[in-house]
Short mmCIF file of C-alpha atoms and ligand atoms in Angstrom, two decimals:
data_model
loop_
_atom_site.label_atom_id
_atom_site.label_comp_id
_atom_site.label_asym_id
_atom_site.label_seq_id
_atom_site.Cartn_x
_atom_site.Cartn_y
_atom_site.Cartn_z
CA MET B 1 -41.16 -22.35 -9.57
CA TRP B 2 -37.57 -22.53 -10.77
CA PRO B 3 -36.97 -25.87 -12.51
CA LEU B 4 -34.73 -28.19 -10.51
CA LYS B 5 -32.54 -29.08 -13.46
CA LYS B 6 -31.66 -25.45 -14.01
CA THR B 7 -31.11 -24.91 -10.26
CA MET B 8 -28.36 -27.47 -10.35
CA ALA B 9 -26.84 -26.14 -13.54
CA HIS B 10 -24.32 -23.54 -12.48
CA PHE B 11 -23.76 -23.99 -8.74
CA PRO B 12 -24.28 -27.77 -8.60
CA LYS B 13 -22.58 -28.22 -5.22
CA ILE B 14 -24.58 -25.51 -3.43
CA ARG B 15 -28.17 -25.83 -2.30
CA ARG B 16 -30.47 -23.03 -1.19
CA ILE B 17 -28.69 -21.50 1.82
CA PRO B 18 -30.44 -22.71 4.99
CA PHE B 19 -30.89 -20.75 8.22
CA GLU B 20 -29.24 -22.62 11.07
CA GLY B 21 -29.09 -20.03 13.86
CA PRO B 22 -26.22 -18.23 15.63
CA ALA B 23 -24.60 -21.45 16.92
CA SER B 24 -24.19 -22.94 13.43
CA LYS B 25 -20.68 -23.78 12.29
CA ASN B 26 -21.77 -24.39 8.70
CA PRO B 27 -20.08 -21.75 6.50
CA LEU B 28 -22.84 -22.14 3.92
CA ALA B 29 -25.71 -21.37 6.32
CA PHE B 30 -27.24 -18.16 7.63
CA ARG B 31 -26.80 -17.51 11.33
CA HIS B 32 -28.94 -14.37 11.64
CA TYR B 33 -30.83 -13.94 8.36
CA GLN B 34 -33.89 -16.14 8.52
CA PRO B 35 -35.81 -14.94 5.46
CA SER B 36 -39.17 -16.33 6.64
CA GLU B 37 -38.96 -14.99 10.23
CA VAL B 38 -41.97 -12.76 10.83
CA ILE B 39 -41.37 -9.50 12.69
CA ASP B 40 -44.22 -7.03 13.09
CA GLY B 41 -46.29 -8.80 10.46
CA ARG B 42 -43.58 -8.83 7.79
CA THR B 43 -40.90 -11.39 7.00
CA LEU B 44 -37.25 -10.53 7.44
CA LYS B 45 -36.90 -10.91 3.68
CA GLU B 46 -39.52 -8.17 3.24
CA HIS B 47 -38.01 -5.94 5.90
CA LEU B 48 -34.45 -6.11 4.61
CA ARG B 49 -35.10 -6.06 0.86
CA PHE B 50 -31.63 -7.34 0.01
CA SER B 51 -30.45 -6.97 -3.56
CA ILE B 52 -27.56 -8.38 -5.58
CA ALA B 53 -25.49 -6.03 -7.76
CA TYR B 54 -25.18 -7.67 -11.18
CA TRP B 55 -22.06 -5.71 -12.14
CA HIS B 56 -19.96 -7.07 -9.29
CA ALA B 57 -21.46 -10.50 -8.71
CA PHE B 58 -21.76 -11.46 -12.40
CA ARG B 59 -19.52 -9.09 -14.38
CA GLY B 60 -16.70 -8.66 -11.88
CA THR B 61 -13.52 -10.45 -12.89
CA GLY B 62 -11.22 -9.34 -10.10
CA GLY B 63 -9.27 -6.94 -12.32
CA ASP B 64 -7.63 -3.93 -10.67
CA PRO B 65 -5.50 -1.00 -11.97
CA PHE B 66 -2.40 -3.19 -11.67
CA GLY B 67 -3.53 -6.40 -13.29
CA PRO B 68 -6.22 -8.19 -15.26
CA GLY B 69 -9.05 -10.30 -13.96
CA THR B 70 -8.47 -13.57 -12.14
CA ILE B 71 -12.05 -14.83 -11.87
CA VAL B 72 -13.12 -17.18 -14.69
CA ARG B 73 -16.69 -18.49 -14.44
CA PRO B 74 -17.64 -21.80 -16.02
CA TRP B 75 -20.83 -20.31 -17.48
CA GLU B 76 -18.95 -17.63 -19.47
CA LYS B 77 -19.08 -19.56 -22.72
CA GLY B 78 -21.46 -19.89 -25.65
CA ARG B 79 -22.02 -19.39 -29.35
CA ASP B 80 -22.08 -15.60 -29.30
CA ALA B 81 -22.17 -12.66 -26.88
CA ILE B 82 -25.95 -12.75 -26.56
CA SER B 83 -26.15 -16.44 -25.70
CA VAL B 84 -23.30 -16.01 -23.17
CA ALA B 85 -25.23 -13.11 -21.65
CA LYS B 86 -28.36 -15.27 -21.34
CA THR B 87 -26.49 -18.17 -19.71
CA ARG B 88 -24.81 -15.73 -17.32
CA MET B 89 -28.22 -14.39 -16.40
CA ASP B 90 -29.47 -17.94 -15.74
CA ALA B 91 -26.55 -18.40 -13.34
CA ALA B 92 -27.35 -15.07 -11.71
CA PHE B 93 -30.99 -15.94 -11.04
CA GLU B 94 -29.94 -19.32 -9.69
CA PHE B 95 -27.65 -17.46 -7.31
CA PHE B 96 -30.33 -14.91 -6.30
CA THR B 97 -32.69 -17.79 -5.50
CA LYS B 98 -30.16 -19.85 -3.55
CA ILE B 99 -28.96 -16.86 -1.51
CA GLU B 100 -32.59 -15.80 -0.80
CA SER B 101 -32.24 -12.32 -2.25
CA PRO B 102 -35.62 -10.83 -3.16
CA PHE B 103 -34.10 -8.21 -5.51
CA TRP B 104 -31.35 -7.54 -8.03
CA CYS B 105 -29.96 -4.34 -9.65
CA PHE B 106 -28.16 -3.75 -12.94
CA HIS B 107 -26.72 -1.21 -15.37
CA ASP B 108 -27.95 -1.53 -18.97
CA ARG B 109 -24.49 -2.57 -20.18
CA ASP B 110 -24.05 -5.20 -17.45
CA ILE B 111 -26.74 -7.44 -18.84
CA ALA B 112 -26.31 -6.98 -22.60
CA PRO B 113 -23.26 -6.20 -24.74
CA GLU B 114 -22.99 -2.70 -26.20
CA GLY B 115 -23.42 -2.75 -30.01
CA ARG B 116 -21.75 -0.70 -32.76
CA THR B 117 -24.64 1.77 -32.75
CA LEU B 118 -27.20 2.83 -30.17
CA ALA B 119 -29.90 1.02 -32.13
CA GLU B 120 -27.88 -2.21 -32.00
CA SER B 121 -27.22 -1.77 -28.25
CA ASN B 122 -30.96 -1.32 -27.73
CA ARG B 123 -31.73 -4.49 -29.69
CA HIS B 124 -29.25 -6.45 -27.55
CA LEU B 125 -30.78 -4.99 -24.42
CA ASP B 126 -34.31 -5.93 -25.52
CA LYS B 127 -33.25 -9.57 -25.89
CA LEU B 128 -31.81 -9.74 -22.40
CA VAL B 129 -34.68 -7.80 -20.87
CA ALA B 130 -37.09 -10.38 -22.31
CA HIS B 131 -34.94 -13.09 -20.72
CA ALA B 132 -34.82 -11.23 -17.41
CA ARG B 133 -38.59 -10.89 -17.44
CA ASP B 134 -38.97 -14.68 -17.80
CA LEU B 135 -36.45 -15.32 -15.02
CA GLN B 136 -38.08 -12.79 -12.71
CA LYS B 137 -41.41 -14.50 -13.29
CA ALA B 138 -40.00 -17.98 -12.71
CA THR B 139 -38.16 -17.08 -9.49
CA GLY B 140 -40.18 -14.21 -7.98
CA VAL B 141 -36.96 -12.12 -7.78
CA LYS B 142 -37.70 -8.45 -8.46
CA LEU B 143 -35.78 -5.44 -9.73
CA LEU B 144 -34.82 -2.99 -6.96
CA TRP B 145 -33.43 -0.46 -9.41
CA GLY B 146 -32.15 0.03 -12.88
CA THR B 147 -29.52 2.44 -14.14
CA ALA B 148 -27.49 3.33 -17.21
CA ASN B 149 -23.74 2.95 -17.46
CA LEU B 150 -22.70 6.51 -18.40
CA PHE B 151 -19.07 6.08 -17.42
CA SER B 152 -17.32 3.12 -19.12
CA ASN B 153 -17.52 3.95 -22.82
CA PRO B 154 -14.78 6.40 -23.93
CA ARG B 155 -17.47 8.75 -25.33
CA TYR B 156 -18.21 9.63 -21.69
CA MET B 157 -14.59 10.39 -20.73
CA CYS B 158 -15.46 14.06 -20.10
CA GLY B 159 -18.85 13.33 -18.58
CA ALA B 160 -22.30 12.40 -19.84
CA ALA B 161 -24.84 15.04 -18.76
CA THR B 162 -21.93 17.38 -17.92
CA ASN B 163 -19.96 16.77 -21.12
CA PRO B 164 -18.90 20.00 -22.88
CA ASP B 165 -20.20 18.49 -26.14
CA ALA B 166 -24.00 18.67 -26.56
CA HIS B 167 -23.79 15.61 -28.84
CA VAL B 168 -22.63 13.51 -25.88
CA PHE B 169 -25.43 14.97 -23.72
CA ALA B 170 -27.91 13.87 -26.39
CA TYR B 171 -26.41 10.36 -26.59
CA ALA B 172 -26.58 10.01 -22.79
CA ALA B 173 -30.20 11.20 -22.85
CA ALA B 174 -31.06 8.55 -25.45
CA GLN B 175 -29.35 5.90 -23.34
CA VAL B 176 -31.19 6.91 -20.16
CA LYS B 177 -34.49 7.03 -22.05
CA LYS B 178 -33.99 3.39 -22.96
CA ALA B 179 -32.81 2.48 -19.45
CA LEU B 180 -36.00 4.01 -18.04
CA ASP B 181 -38.12 2.05 -20.54
CA VAL B 182 -36.35 -1.13 -19.52
CA THR B 183 -36.55 -0.44 -15.78
CA LYS B 184 -40.27 0.15 -16.14
CA ALA B 185 -40.73 -3.00 -18.25
CA LEU B 186 -39.07 -5.06 -15.49
CA GLY B 187 -41.10 -3.45 -12.69
CA GLY B 188 -38.07 -1.65 -11.21
CA GLU B 189 -38.99 0.08 -7.95
CA ASN B 190 -36.34 2.82 -8.25
CA TYR B 191 -33.98 4.36 -10.80
CA VAL B 192 -30.44 5.40 -9.81
CA PHE B 193 -28.13 8.15 -11.07
CA TRP B 194 -24.51 7.71 -10.09
CA GLY B 195 -22.37 10.37 -11.73
CA GLY B 196 -18.93 8.81 -11.80
CA ARG B 197 -17.84 11.07 -14.67
CA GLU B 198 -20.10 14.02 -13.83
CA GLY B 199 -17.44 16.32 -12.47
CA TYR B 200 -14.04 17.58 -13.54
CA GLU B 201 -10.41 16.57 -13.79
CA THR B 202 -9.21 20.20 -13.92
CA LEU B 203 -11.01 23.52 -13.54
CA LEU B 204 -8.69 24.93 -16.22
CA ASN B 205 -10.98 23.49 -18.91
CA THR B 206 -14.28 23.50 -17.03
CA ASN B 207 -17.29 25.80 -16.79
CA LEU B 208 -18.52 24.48 -13.45
CA LYS B 209 -21.71 26.53 -13.33
CA ARG B 210 -22.77 25.51 -16.82
CA GLU B 211 -21.99 21.83 -16.20
CA GLN B 212 -24.08 21.79 -13.03
CA ALA B 213 -26.96 23.47 -14.88
CA HIS B 214 -26.69 20.82 -17.62
CA LEU B 215 -26.79 18.06 -15.03
CA ALA B 216 -29.94 19.61 -13.54
CA THR B 217 -31.53 19.85 -16.99
CA PHE B 218 -30.70 16.20 -17.65
CA LEU B 219 -32.39 15.14 -14.40
CA HIS B 220 -35.45 17.30 -15.16
CA LEU B 221 -35.71 15.64 -18.58
CA ALA B 222 -35.52 12.20 -16.94
CA VAL B 223 -38.29 13.14 -14.50
CA GLU B 224 -40.45 14.44 -17.37
CA TYR B 225 -39.88 11.34 -19.47
CA ALA B 226 -40.67 9.03 -16.53
CA LYS B 227 -43.93 10.89 -16.10
CA ASN B 228 -44.71 10.51 -19.82
CA ILE B 229 -44.27 6.75 -19.78
CA GLY B 230 -45.92 6.28 -16.38
CA PHE B 231 -42.80 5.07 -14.59
CA LYS B 232 -43.67 5.40 -10.89
CA GLY B 233 -40.34 4.31 -9.39
CA GLN B 234 -38.39 6.54 -7.03
CA PHE B 235 -35.45 8.49 -8.52
CA LEU B 236 -32.27 8.23 -6.50
CA ILE B 237 -28.97 10.13 -6.56
CA GLU B 238 -25.96 8.16 -5.39
CA PRO B 239 -23.36 10.60 -4.06
CA LYS B 240 -19.64 9.96 -4.35
CA PRO B 241 -16.94 12.59 -3.93
CA LYS B 242 -14.34 11.23 -6.37
CA GLU B 243 -13.21 8.16 -8.30
CA PRO B 244 -13.05 7.80 -11.18
CA THR B 245 -13.26 11.62 -11.59
CA LYS B 246 -11.14 13.92 -9.40
CA HIS B 247 -14.17 15.88 -8.24
CA GLN B 248 -17.77 14.71 -8.68
CA TYR B 249 -20.68 17.12 -8.39
CA ASP B 250 -22.77 14.70 -6.29
CA PHE B 251 -20.02 14.88 -3.66
CA ASP B 252 -22.04 13.80 -0.62
CA VAL B 253 -25.62 13.94 0.63
CA ALA B 254 -25.36 17.52 1.88
CA SER B 255 -24.05 18.87 -1.43
CA GLY B 256 -26.62 16.71 -3.22
CA ILE B 257 -29.44 18.30 -1.23
CA ALA B 258 -28.14 21.77 -2.02
CA PHE B 259 -27.88 20.92 -5.73
CA LEU B 260 -31.37 19.38 -5.90
CA ARG B 261 -32.95 22.30 -4.01
CA THR B 262 -31.12 24.91 -6.09
CA HIS B 263 -32.46 23.38 -9.28
CA GLY B 264 -36.00 22.57 -8.10
CA LEU B 265 -35.43 18.80 -8.18
CA ASP B 266 -35.75 17.94 -4.49
CA LYS B 267 -39.36 16.72 -4.74
CA HIS B 268 -38.35 14.11 -7.28
CA PHE B 269 -35.21 12.62 -5.75
CA LYS B 270 -33.98 10.74 -2.72
CA PHE B 271 -30.53 9.37 -1.97
CA ASN B 272 -28.93 6.01 -2.52
CA ILE B 273 -26.23 6.05 0.14
CA GLU B 274 -23.14 3.89 -0.29
CA THR B 275 -20.97 3.17 2.74
CA ASN B 276 -17.62 3.43 1.00
CA HIS B 277 -18.66 6.62 -0.81
CA ALA B 278 -19.49 8.14 2.58
CA THR B 279 -16.03 7.36 3.91
CA LEU B 280 -14.35 8.64 0.73
CA ALA B 281 -16.16 11.93 1.38
CA GLY B 282 -14.66 12.03 4.88
CA HIS B 283 -17.93 11.05 6.58
CA THR B 284 -19.26 8.01 8.36
CA PHE B 285 -22.02 5.85 6.87
CA GLN B 286 -24.18 6.91 9.82
CA HIS B 287 -23.56 10.59 9.06
CA GLU B 288 -24.80 10.30 5.47
CA ILE B 289 -27.90 8.42 6.63
CA GLU B 290 -28.69 11.04 9.27
CA VAL B 291 -28.24 13.93 6.81
CA ALA B 292 -30.56 12.31 4.25
CA ALA B 293 -33.09 11.32 6.92
CA ALA B 294 -33.15 14.85 8.34
CA ALA B 295 -34.17 16.11 4.89
CA GLY B 296 -36.73 13.30 4.41
CA MET B 297 -34.64 12.05 1.48
CA LEU B 298 -33.38 8.66 2.62
CA GLY B 299 -33.99 6.33 -0.30
CA SER B 300 -31.84 3.22 -0.49
CA ILE B 301 -28.48 1.76 0.52
CA ASP B 302 -25.55 0.44 -1.47
CA ALA B 303 -24.16 -1.94 1.11
CA ASN B 304 -20.39 -2.29 1.20
CA THR B 305 -17.34 -0.93 2.96
CA GLY B 306 -13.84 0.29 2.20
CA ASP B 307 -10.49 -0.57 3.69
CA LEU B 308 -8.95 1.79 6.20
CA LEU B 309 -5.53 1.35 4.63
CA LEU B 310 -6.55 1.83 1.00
CA GLY B 311 -7.60 5.16 -0.43
CA TRP B 312 -9.98 3.97 -3.13
CA ASP B 313 -13.42 2.44 -3.43
CA THR B 314 -12.64 -1.19 -2.63
CA ASP B 315 -16.32 -2.21 -2.45
CA GLN B 316 -15.87 -4.91 0.16
CA PHE B 317 -18.59 -6.85 1.97
CA ASN B 318 -19.34 -5.28 5.32
CA THR B 319 -19.35 -7.47 8.40
CA ASP B 320 -18.84 -4.64 10.90
CA VAL B 321 -21.94 -5.08 13.05
CA ARG B 322 -21.22 -1.96 15.09
CA GLU B 323 -21.18 0.29 12.03
CA LEU B 324 -24.25 -1.40 10.59
CA THR B 325 -26.18 -1.18 13.87
CA LEU B 326 -25.55 2.58 14.01
CA ALA B 327 -26.71 2.87 10.40
CA MET B 328 -29.73 0.64 10.90
CA THR B 329 -30.81 2.57 14.00
CA GLY B 330 -30.84 5.76 11.91
CA ILE B 331 -32.73 4.06 9.08
CA LEU B 332 -35.40 2.56 11.35
CA ARG B 333 -35.80 5.80 13.29
CA ALA B 334 -36.44 7.54 9.97
CA GLY B 335 -39.20 5.02 9.18
CA GLY B 336 -37.20 2.66 6.92
CA LEU B 337 -36.25 2.80 3.26
CA GLY B 338 -39.69 2.70 1.60
CA THR B 339 -39.17 1.38 -1.93
CA GLY B 340 -35.41 1.17 -1.31
CA GLY B 341 -33.41 -1.77 -0.02
CA PHE B 342 -29.92 -2.99 0.80
CA ASN B 343 -28.06 -3.61 -2.44
CA PHE B 344 -24.73 -5.40 -2.09
CA ASP B 345 -22.63 -3.11 -4.25
CA ALA B 346 -19.64 -5.17 -3.19
CA LYS B 347 -17.18 -7.41 -4.94
CA LEU B 348 -14.96 -10.37 -4.24
CA ARG B 349 -11.27 -9.79 -3.63
CA ARG B 350 -9.02 -10.56 -6.59
CA PRO B 351 -7.84 -13.94 -5.27
CA SER B 352 -11.40 -15.06 -4.29
CA ILE B 353 -11.92 -17.01 -7.49
CA ASP B 354 -14.31 -19.83 -6.49
CA PRO B 355 -18.04 -19.56 -7.32
CA GLU B 356 -18.56 -20.59 -3.68
CA ASP B 357 -16.83 -17.35 -2.59
CA LEU B 358 -19.84 -15.43 -3.97
CA PHE B 359 -21.97 -17.27 -1.39
CA HIS B 360 -19.56 -16.71 1.51
CA ALA B 361 -19.39 -13.00 0.67
CA HIS B 362 -23.15 -12.45 0.54
CA ILE B 363 -23.90 -14.71 3.52
CA GLY B 364 -21.53 -12.57 5.63
CA GLY B 365 -23.07 -9.32 4.43
CA MET B 366 -26.66 -10.50 4.86
CA ASP B 367 -26.04 -11.97 8.30
CA ALA B 368 -24.34 -8.76 9.49
CA TYR B 369 -27.27 -6.62 8.27
CA ALA B 370 -29.85 -9.01 9.75
CA LEU B 371 -28.10 -8.95 13.13
CA ALA B 372 -27.78 -5.16 12.96
CA PHE B 373 -31.49 -4.92 12.16
CA LYS B 374 -32.39 -6.95 15.25
CA LEU B 375 -30.00 -5.01 17.49
CA ALA B 376 -31.28 -1.68 16.18
CA ARG B 377 -34.86 -2.71 16.88
CA ARG B 378 -33.90 -3.59 20.47
CA ILE B 379 -32.04 -0.31 20.90
CA LEU B 380 -35.02 1.67 19.65
CA ALA B 381 -37.55 -0.37 21.66
CA GLU B 382 -35.61 0.30 24.88
CA GLY B 383 -35.22 3.95 23.89
CA LYS B 384 -32.22 4.69 26.11
CA PHE B 385 -30.35 6.74 23.52
CA GLU B 386 -33.57 8.51 22.50
CA GLN B 387 -34.27 9.44 26.12
CA PHE B 388 -30.71 10.67 26.62
CA VAL B 389 -30.80 12.83 23.51
CA ALA B 390 -34.28 14.17 24.32
CA ALA B 391 -33.11 15.17 27.80
CA ARG B 392 -30.02 16.82 26.33
CA TYR B 393 -32.18 19.23 24.31
CA ALA B 394 -34.94 19.63 26.91
CA SER B 395 -34.11 23.32 27.45
CA PHE B 396 -35.62 23.96 24.00
CA ASP B 397 -38.93 22.33 25.00
CA SER B 398 -40.26 25.25 27.02
CA GLY B 399 -39.66 28.87 28.02
CA PHE B 400 -37.20 30.95 26.03
CA GLY B 401 -35.74 27.79 24.40
CA ARG B 402 -39.09 27.08 22.81
CA ASP B 403 -39.34 30.75 21.81
CA ILE B 404 -36.00 30.37 20.00
CA GLU B 405 -37.19 27.31 18.10
CA LYS B 406 -40.45 29.06 17.20
CA ARG B 407 -38.51 32.20 16.15
CA ARG B 408 -40.53 34.28 18.58
CA ILE B 409 -37.52 35.91 20.23
CA GLY B 410 -34.65 38.03 18.90
CA PHE B 411 -31.10 39.04 19.78
CA ARG B 412 -32.29 42.05 21.87
CA GLU B 413 -34.52 39.91 24.11
CA LEU B 414 -31.90 37.17 24.44
CA ASN B 415 -29.30 39.78 25.33
CA GLN B 416 -31.58 41.17 28.08
CA LEU B 417 -32.31 37.65 29.31
CA VAL B 418 -28.63 36.79 29.72
CA LEU B 419 -27.72 40.13 31.30
CA LYS B 420 -30.64 40.31 33.72
CA LYS B 421 -31.58 36.72 34.50
CA LEU B 422 -29.61 33.82 33.11
CA GLY B 423 -25.96 34.75 33.57
CA GLU B 424 -23.34 32.09 32.78
CA PRO B 425 -24.57 28.66 31.44
CA LYS B 426 -23.70 25.61 33.54
CA PRO B 427 -21.60 23.08 31.54
CA ARG B 428 -23.08 19.60 31.19
CA SER B 429 -21.27 16.42 30.17
CA GLY B 430 -21.90 14.99 26.69
CA LYS B 431 -21.38 11.51 28.23
CA GLN B 432 -19.82 10.05 25.10
CA GLU B 433 -17.95 7.24 26.85
CA TYR B 434 -21.05 6.27 28.83
CA LEU B 435 -23.02 6.10 25.55
CA GLU B 436 -20.32 4.11 23.75
CA ASN B 437 -20.36 1.59 26.60
CA LEU B 438 -24.14 1.46 26.36
CA LEU B 439 -23.86 0.69 22.64
CA ALA B 440 -21.24 -1.98 23.37
CA SER B 441 -23.60 -3.61 25.89
CA TYR B 442 -26.09 -4.23 23.04
CA LEU B 443 -23.41 -5.48 20.68
CA HIS B 444 -21.68 -7.82 23.11
CA GLY B 445 -24.69 -9.01 25.11
C1 XUL P 501 -19.62 3.11 -8.22
C2 XUL P 501 -20.97 2.69 -7.81
C3 XUL P 501 -21.89 2.31 -8.93
C4 XUL P 501 -23.31 2.69 -8.68
C5 XUL P 501 -24.23 2.43 -9.84
O1 XUL P 501 -18.81 3.48 -7.17
O2 XUL P 501 -21.28 2.63 -6.65
O3 XUL P 501 -21.76 0.97 -9.16
O4 XUL P 501 -23.83 2.03 -7.57
O5 XUL P 501 -23.84 3.06 -10.99
CO1 CO P 502 -23.00 2.04 -5.68
#
């Protein structure tokens, strides 16, 4: 187990977060997330598969487009960049343990500094991967997914897989090859592609068809390489419509499905759905979940939210139990996330500079998801919405409705049916307000 001395090293004032129940007034306790609670033979920790996003929790400094970072961590010091990176990782695993997160996620460049050459970057990465392997072993924390940062370095300013320069495509391929090796070495259960620069700033300089074909080729090469090395993790696409690029090809789940099917990739990929990306695309979180679930491609969740009054990806912690209950109901109805989980791709606000704020942020997010999970289970067990929806479509269960679904009937027959027998349909209420009140009765007791 994690040595006590190290546990106290970086967050000395904070102990492992206890569960104290809904009546607790302790801000450093869980009120709904009881990791050891057994539900249907599995602990809540196993059901929820929470994950901490390294890039926000341990590389985020609070910087925004209008000013530099504000968050200065005491552990950000050491002899050289590699030893700082190791100490930072110690602090991270202490945090994962104290917050009871079974998983973490990272980009290659989050955990190790980029070198002057790819070979040097890979050497740096190897050192930190060895350290991560020791920490994973000592704490039992596992890797939910790995990914490569194909968006920060200026070489990727015009895209990685969709760059007009084949040299950049090759460099990105080499980087992803290494990221796959590393994800496999750490037992990663998934591998994510988020294409922040895979898109265009202007169509005046862009061959859209060719870029999309290159992106498909890149993903095929990744699938082939994973097969070669025996990486069994699930590949995930994380859609986002824009930001940083004006238009991104993985716009939303629906366009992602179309892209994957067009290029024969749909068997190999599922979706990592991020709440704030859904809203940037003009959808709800629930919508994206339902679209992925309907295609059998629901993979994992990047848990966060935006701000109604801000137009960019603010990556905030989500405490909106209503929104999360709707999402969770869709996820559970679809049979859960499989190898996926709930990764807190969320960051502290710029003035939230205390290490303790990291705990408050994740406690709020975890509690909201745990409560939503319990409410969604109750909603599904009682089946009132299911029954209502089933009844609403009952006319397709038999007779000519069933013939329509089975494609056994055509326009001619339907025309005859309406003219000779059915006449005018009788309008029926959609009962939205009744259903919203029903939802509220679960949320408010
Ligand atoms: C950016 C975003 C990324 C991905 C991983 O909006 O969500 O952090 O989750 O590259
Ligand atoms: Co994300």
